[in-house]
mmCIF file of C-alpha atoms in Angstrom:
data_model
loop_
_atom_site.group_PDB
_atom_site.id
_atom_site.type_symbol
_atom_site.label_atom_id
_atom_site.label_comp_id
_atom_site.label_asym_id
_atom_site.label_seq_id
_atom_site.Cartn_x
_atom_site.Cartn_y
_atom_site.Cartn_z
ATOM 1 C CA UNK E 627 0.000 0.000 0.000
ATOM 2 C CA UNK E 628 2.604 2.562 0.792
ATOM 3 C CA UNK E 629 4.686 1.552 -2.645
ATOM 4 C CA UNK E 630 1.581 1.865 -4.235
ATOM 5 C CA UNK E 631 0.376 5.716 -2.720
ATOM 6 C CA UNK E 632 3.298 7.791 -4.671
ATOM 7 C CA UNK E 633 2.388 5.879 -8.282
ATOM 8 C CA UNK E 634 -1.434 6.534 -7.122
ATOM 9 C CA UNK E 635 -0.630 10.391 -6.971
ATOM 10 C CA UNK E 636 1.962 10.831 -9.744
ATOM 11 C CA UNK E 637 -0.789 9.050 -11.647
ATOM 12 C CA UNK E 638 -3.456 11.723 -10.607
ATOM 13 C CA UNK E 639 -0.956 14.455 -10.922
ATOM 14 C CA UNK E 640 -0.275 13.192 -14.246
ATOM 15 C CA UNK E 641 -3.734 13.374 -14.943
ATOM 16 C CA UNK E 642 -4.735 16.679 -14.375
ATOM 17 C CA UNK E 643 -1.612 17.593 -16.163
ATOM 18 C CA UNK E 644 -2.797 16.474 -18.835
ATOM 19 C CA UNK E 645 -6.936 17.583 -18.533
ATOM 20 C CA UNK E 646 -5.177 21.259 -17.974
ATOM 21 C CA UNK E 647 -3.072 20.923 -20.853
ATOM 22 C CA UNK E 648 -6.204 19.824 -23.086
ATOM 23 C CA UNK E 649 -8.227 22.661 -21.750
ATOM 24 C CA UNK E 650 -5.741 24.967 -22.420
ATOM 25 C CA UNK E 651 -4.967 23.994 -26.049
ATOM 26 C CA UNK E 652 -8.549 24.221 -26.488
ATOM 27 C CA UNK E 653 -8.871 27.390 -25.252
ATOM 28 C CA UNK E 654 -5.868 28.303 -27.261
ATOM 29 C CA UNK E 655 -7.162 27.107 -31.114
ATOM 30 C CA UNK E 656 -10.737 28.543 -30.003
ATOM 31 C CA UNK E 657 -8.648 32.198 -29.883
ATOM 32 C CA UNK E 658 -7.173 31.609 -32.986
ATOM 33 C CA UNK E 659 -10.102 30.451 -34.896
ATOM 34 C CA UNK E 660 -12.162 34.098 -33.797
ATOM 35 C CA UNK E 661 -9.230 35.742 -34.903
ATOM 36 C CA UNK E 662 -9.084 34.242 -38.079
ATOM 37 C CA UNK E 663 -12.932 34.114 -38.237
ATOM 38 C CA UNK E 664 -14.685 37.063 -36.581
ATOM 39 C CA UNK E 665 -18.001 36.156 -37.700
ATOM 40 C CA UNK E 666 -17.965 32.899 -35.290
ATOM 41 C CA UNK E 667 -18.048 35.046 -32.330
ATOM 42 C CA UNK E 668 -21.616 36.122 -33.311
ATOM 43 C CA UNK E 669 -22.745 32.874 -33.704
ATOM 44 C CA UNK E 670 -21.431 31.892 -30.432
ATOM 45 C CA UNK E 671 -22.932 34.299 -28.366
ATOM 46 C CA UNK E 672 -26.371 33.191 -30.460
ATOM 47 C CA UNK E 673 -25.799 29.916 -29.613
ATOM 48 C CA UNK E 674 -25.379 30.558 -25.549
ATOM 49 C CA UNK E 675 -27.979 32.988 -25.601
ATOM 50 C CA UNK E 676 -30.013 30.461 -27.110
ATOM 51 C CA UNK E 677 -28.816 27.763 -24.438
ATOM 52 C CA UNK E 678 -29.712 30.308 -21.810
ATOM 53 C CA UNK E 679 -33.222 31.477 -23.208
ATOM 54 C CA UNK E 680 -34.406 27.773 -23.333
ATOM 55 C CA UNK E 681 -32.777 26.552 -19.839
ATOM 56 C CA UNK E 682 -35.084 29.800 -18.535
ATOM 57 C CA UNK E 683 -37.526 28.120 -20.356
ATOM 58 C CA UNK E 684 -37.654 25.366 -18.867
ATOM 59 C CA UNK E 685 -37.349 26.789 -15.263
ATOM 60 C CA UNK E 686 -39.930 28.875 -15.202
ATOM 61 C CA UNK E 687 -42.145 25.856 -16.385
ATOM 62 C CA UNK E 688 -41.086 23.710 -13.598
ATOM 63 C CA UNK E 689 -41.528 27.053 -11.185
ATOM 64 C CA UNK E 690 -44.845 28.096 -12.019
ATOM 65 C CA UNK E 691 -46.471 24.710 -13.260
ATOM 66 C CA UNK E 692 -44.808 22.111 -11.604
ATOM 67 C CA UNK E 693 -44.748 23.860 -8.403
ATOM 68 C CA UNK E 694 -47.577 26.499 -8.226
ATOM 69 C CA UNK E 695 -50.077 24.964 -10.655
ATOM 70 C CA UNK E 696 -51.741 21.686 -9.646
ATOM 71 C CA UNK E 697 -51.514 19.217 -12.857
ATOM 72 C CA UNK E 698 -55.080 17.956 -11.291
ATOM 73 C CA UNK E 699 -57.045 19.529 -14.552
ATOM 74 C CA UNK E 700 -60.281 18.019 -12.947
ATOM 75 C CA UNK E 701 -59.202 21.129 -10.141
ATOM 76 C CA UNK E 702 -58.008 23.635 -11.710
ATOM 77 C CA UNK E 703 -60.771 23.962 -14.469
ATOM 78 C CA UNK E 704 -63.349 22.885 -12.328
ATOM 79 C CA UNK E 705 -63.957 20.005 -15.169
ATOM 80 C CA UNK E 706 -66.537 17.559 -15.404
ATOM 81 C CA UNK E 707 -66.461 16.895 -18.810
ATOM 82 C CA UNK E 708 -63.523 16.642 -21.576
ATOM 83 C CA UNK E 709 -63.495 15.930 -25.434
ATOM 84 C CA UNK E 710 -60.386 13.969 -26.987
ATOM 85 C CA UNK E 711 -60.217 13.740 -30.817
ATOM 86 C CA UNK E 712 -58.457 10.629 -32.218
ATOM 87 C CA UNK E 713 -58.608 9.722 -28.575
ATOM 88 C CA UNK E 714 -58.772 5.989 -29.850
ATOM 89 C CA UNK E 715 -54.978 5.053 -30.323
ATOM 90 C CA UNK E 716 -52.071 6.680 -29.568
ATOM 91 C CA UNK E 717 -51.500 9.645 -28.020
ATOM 92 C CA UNK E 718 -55.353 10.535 -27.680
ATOM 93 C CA UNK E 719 -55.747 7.358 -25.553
ATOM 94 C CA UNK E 720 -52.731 8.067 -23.142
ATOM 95 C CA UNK E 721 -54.825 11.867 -22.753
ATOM 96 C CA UNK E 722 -57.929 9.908 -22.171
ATOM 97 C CA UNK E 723 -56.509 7.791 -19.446
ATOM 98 C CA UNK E 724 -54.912 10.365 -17.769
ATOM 99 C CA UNK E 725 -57.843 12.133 -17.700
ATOM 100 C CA UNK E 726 -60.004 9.553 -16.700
ATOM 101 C CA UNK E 727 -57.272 8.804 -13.714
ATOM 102 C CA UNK E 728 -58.147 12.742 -12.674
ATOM 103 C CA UNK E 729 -61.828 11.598 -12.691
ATOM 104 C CA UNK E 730 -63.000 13.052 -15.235
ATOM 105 C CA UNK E 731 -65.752 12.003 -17.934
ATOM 106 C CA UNK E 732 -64.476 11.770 -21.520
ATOM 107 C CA UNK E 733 -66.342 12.108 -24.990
ATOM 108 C CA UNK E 734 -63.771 9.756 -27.195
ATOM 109 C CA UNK E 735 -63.811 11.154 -30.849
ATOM 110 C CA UNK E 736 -62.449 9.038 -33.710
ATOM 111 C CA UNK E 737 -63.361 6.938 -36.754
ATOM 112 C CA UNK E 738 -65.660 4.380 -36.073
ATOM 113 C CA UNK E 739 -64.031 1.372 -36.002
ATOM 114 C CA UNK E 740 -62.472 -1.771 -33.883
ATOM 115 C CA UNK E 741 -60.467 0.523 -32.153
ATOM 116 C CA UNK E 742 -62.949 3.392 -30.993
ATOM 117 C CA UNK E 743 -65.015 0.629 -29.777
ATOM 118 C CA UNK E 744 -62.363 -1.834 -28.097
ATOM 119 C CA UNK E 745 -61.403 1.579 -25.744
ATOM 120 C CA UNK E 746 -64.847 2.138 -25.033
ATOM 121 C CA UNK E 747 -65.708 -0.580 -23.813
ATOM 122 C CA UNK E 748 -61.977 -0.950 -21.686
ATOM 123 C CA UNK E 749 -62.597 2.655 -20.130
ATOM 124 C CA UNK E 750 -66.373 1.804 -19.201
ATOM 125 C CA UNK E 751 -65.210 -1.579 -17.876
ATOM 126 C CA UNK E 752 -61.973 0.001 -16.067
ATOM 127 C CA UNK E 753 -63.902 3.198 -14.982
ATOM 128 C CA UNK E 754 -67.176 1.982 -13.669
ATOM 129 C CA UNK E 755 -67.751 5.558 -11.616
ATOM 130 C CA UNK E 756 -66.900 7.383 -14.548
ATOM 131 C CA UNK E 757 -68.666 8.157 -18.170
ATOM 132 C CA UNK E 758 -67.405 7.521 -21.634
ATOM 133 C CA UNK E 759 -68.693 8.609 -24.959
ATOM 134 C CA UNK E 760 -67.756 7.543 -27.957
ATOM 135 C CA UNK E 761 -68.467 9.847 -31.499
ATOM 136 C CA UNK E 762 -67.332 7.308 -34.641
ATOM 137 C CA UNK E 763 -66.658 10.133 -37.605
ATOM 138 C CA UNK E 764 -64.157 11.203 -39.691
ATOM 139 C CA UNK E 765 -62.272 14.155 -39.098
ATOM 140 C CA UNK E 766 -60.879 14.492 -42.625
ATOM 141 C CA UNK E 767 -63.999 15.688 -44.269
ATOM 142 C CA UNK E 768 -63.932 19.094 -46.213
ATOM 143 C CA UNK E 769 -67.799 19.471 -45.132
ATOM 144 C CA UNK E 770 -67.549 20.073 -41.181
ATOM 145 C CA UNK E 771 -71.473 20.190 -40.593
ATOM 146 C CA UNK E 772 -70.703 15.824 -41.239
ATOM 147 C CA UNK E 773 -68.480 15.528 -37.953
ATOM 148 C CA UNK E 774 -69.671 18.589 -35.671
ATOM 149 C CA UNK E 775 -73.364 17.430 -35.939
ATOM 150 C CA UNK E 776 -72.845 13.694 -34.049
ATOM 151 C CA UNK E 777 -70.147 15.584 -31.357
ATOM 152 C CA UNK E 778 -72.476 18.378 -30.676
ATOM 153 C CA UNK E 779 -75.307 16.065 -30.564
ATOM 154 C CA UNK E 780 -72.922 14.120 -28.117
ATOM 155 C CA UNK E 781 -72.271 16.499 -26.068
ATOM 156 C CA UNK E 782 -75.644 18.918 -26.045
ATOM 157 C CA UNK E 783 -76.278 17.996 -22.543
ATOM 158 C CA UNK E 784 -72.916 18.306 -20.784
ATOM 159 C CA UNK E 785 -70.474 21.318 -20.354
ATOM 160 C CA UNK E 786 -67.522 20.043 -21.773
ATOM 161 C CA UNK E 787 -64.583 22.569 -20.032
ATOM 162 C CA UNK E 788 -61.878 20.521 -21.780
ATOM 163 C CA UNK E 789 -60.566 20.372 -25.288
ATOM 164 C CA UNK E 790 -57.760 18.448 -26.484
ATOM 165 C CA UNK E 791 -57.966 18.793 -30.554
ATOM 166 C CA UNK E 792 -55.273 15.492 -31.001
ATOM 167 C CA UNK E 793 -56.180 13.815 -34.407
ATOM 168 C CA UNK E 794 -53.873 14.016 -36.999
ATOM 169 C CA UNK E 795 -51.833 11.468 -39.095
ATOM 170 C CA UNK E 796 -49.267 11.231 -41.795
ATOM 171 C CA UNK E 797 -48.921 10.835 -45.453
ATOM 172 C CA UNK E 798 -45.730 8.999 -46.511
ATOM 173 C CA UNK E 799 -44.257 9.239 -50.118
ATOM 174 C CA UNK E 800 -43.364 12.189 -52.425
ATOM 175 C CA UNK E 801 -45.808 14.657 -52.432
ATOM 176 C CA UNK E 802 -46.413 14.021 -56.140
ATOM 177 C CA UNK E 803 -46.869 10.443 -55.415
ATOM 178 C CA UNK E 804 -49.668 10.689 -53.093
ATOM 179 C CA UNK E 805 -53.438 11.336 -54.181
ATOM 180 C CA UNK E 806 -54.347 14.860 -54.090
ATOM 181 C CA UNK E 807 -57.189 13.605 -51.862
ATOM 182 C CA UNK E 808 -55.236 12.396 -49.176
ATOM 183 C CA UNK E 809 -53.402 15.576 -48.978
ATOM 184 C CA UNK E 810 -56.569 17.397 -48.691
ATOM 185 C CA UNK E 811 -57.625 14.846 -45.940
ATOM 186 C CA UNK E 812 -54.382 15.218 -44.110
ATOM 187 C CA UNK E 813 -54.833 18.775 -43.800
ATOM 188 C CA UNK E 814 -58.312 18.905 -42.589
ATOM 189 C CA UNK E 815 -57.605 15.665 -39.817
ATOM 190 C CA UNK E 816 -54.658 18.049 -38.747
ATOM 191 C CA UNK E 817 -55.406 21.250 -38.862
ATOM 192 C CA UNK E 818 -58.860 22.405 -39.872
ATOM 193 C CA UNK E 819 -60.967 20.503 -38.511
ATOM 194 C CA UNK E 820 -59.692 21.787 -34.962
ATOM 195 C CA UNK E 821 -61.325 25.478 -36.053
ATOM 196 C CA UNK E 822 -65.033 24.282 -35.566
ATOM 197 C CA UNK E 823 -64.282 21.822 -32.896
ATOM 198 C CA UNK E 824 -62.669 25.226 -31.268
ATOM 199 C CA UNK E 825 -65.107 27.662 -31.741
ATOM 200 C CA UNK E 826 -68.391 25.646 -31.059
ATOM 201 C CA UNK E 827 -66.740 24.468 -27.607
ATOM 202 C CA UNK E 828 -65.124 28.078 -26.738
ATOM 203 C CA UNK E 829 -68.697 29.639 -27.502
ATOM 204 C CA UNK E 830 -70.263 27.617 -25.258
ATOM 205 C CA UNK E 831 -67.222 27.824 -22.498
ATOM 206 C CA UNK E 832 -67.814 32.143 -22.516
ATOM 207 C CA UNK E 833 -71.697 31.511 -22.292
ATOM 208 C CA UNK E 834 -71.269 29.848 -19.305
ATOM 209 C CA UNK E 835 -68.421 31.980 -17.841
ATOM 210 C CA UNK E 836 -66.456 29.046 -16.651
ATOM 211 C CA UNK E 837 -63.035 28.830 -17.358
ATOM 212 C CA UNK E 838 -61.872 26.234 -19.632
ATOM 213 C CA UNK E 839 -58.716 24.608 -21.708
ATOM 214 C CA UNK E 840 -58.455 24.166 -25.716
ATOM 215 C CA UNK E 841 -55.187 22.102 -26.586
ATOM 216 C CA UNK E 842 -53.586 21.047 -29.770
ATOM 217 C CA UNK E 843 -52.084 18.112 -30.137
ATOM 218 C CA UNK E 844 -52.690 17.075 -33.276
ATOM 219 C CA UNK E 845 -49.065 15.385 -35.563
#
């Protein structure tokens, strides 16, 4: 042990040595390249204020919601009642659950098929205390009056105070490849069919006066 103490330190001498060496060489060639390069230095200060502004970011949403906000939604929007879209698969189920673990009621909106009615009937069996709804339609039509009539219809009786707009899906291939169809399906799924989902339930949210929560989650 004591033959091996003074290899032990030259070692960690040796070490450091070199680590300070390395830094130093690094700092050295950084000089050189920003005096070579002037430009970089702008891009570096970009690039920390960048690392800065999203590490702020990130603390003040772990400050105020983590730590003043409860993540109860059922208590901080006084909600009853929530609507998922494409809450049969994917991420819409894992909202669903959560919600329903919150104890809240959920209105499950997707197409009508195996899937839509599989959940359904897991959430009702899971969730005895709780109440599911199920609207089977297609989100991807370019007439909105063929979805929003069975979800207002659906929901005509509740006060739905949450909104998670979530269904969405891909197309894969060139753009040229693909039917102009499916394009134009794609983009109402993802985007526009959120705009009357949105205003019907937002109208009904200020006629109320109760406070309330539209999200978009939609890929």
């Amino acid at each position: 042990a004591l033959h091996g103490a003074p290899r032990t330190m030259l070692l960690g001498e040796a070490l450091c040595t070199a680590a300070a060496r390395t830094v130093e060489e690094s700092l050295a060639a950084w000089a050189s390249c920003l005096s070579t390069y002037p430009y970089i230095s702008v891009f570096t200060l970009l690039g920390l204020l960048s690392v800065v502004t999203y590490a702020g970011c990130l603390l003040a949403q772990w400050l105020v919601c983590d730590l003043c906000l409860s993540d109860n939604l059922a208590a901080r929007y006084d909600a009853q009642w929530a609507v998922v879209t494409g809450g049969s698969s994917g991420i819409g189920r894992a909202i669903v659950e959560k919600l329903a673990s919150q104890g809240i009621n959920v209105v499950i909106v997707a197409l009508q098929d195996d899937l839509l009615d599989a959940f359904h009937a897991e959430m009702t069996g899971k969730h005895p205390q709780l109440r599911f709804r199920k609207v089977g339609v297609s989100l991807a039509e370019r007439d909105e009056a063929v979805y929003m009539k069975p979800i207002v219809e659906a929901t005509k009786d509740i006060h739905v105070s949450l909104v998670f707009n979530n269904a969405g899906f891909i197309c894969v291939g060139f753009f040229s490849d693909v039917p102009l169809g499916k394009w134009l399906a794609n983009m109402h799924c993802n985007a526009t069919c959120a705009i009357p989902i949105t205003h019907h339930f937002l109208n009904k949210m200020m006629a109320a006066k109760r406070p309330g929560l539209l999200a978009y989650t939609s890929s």
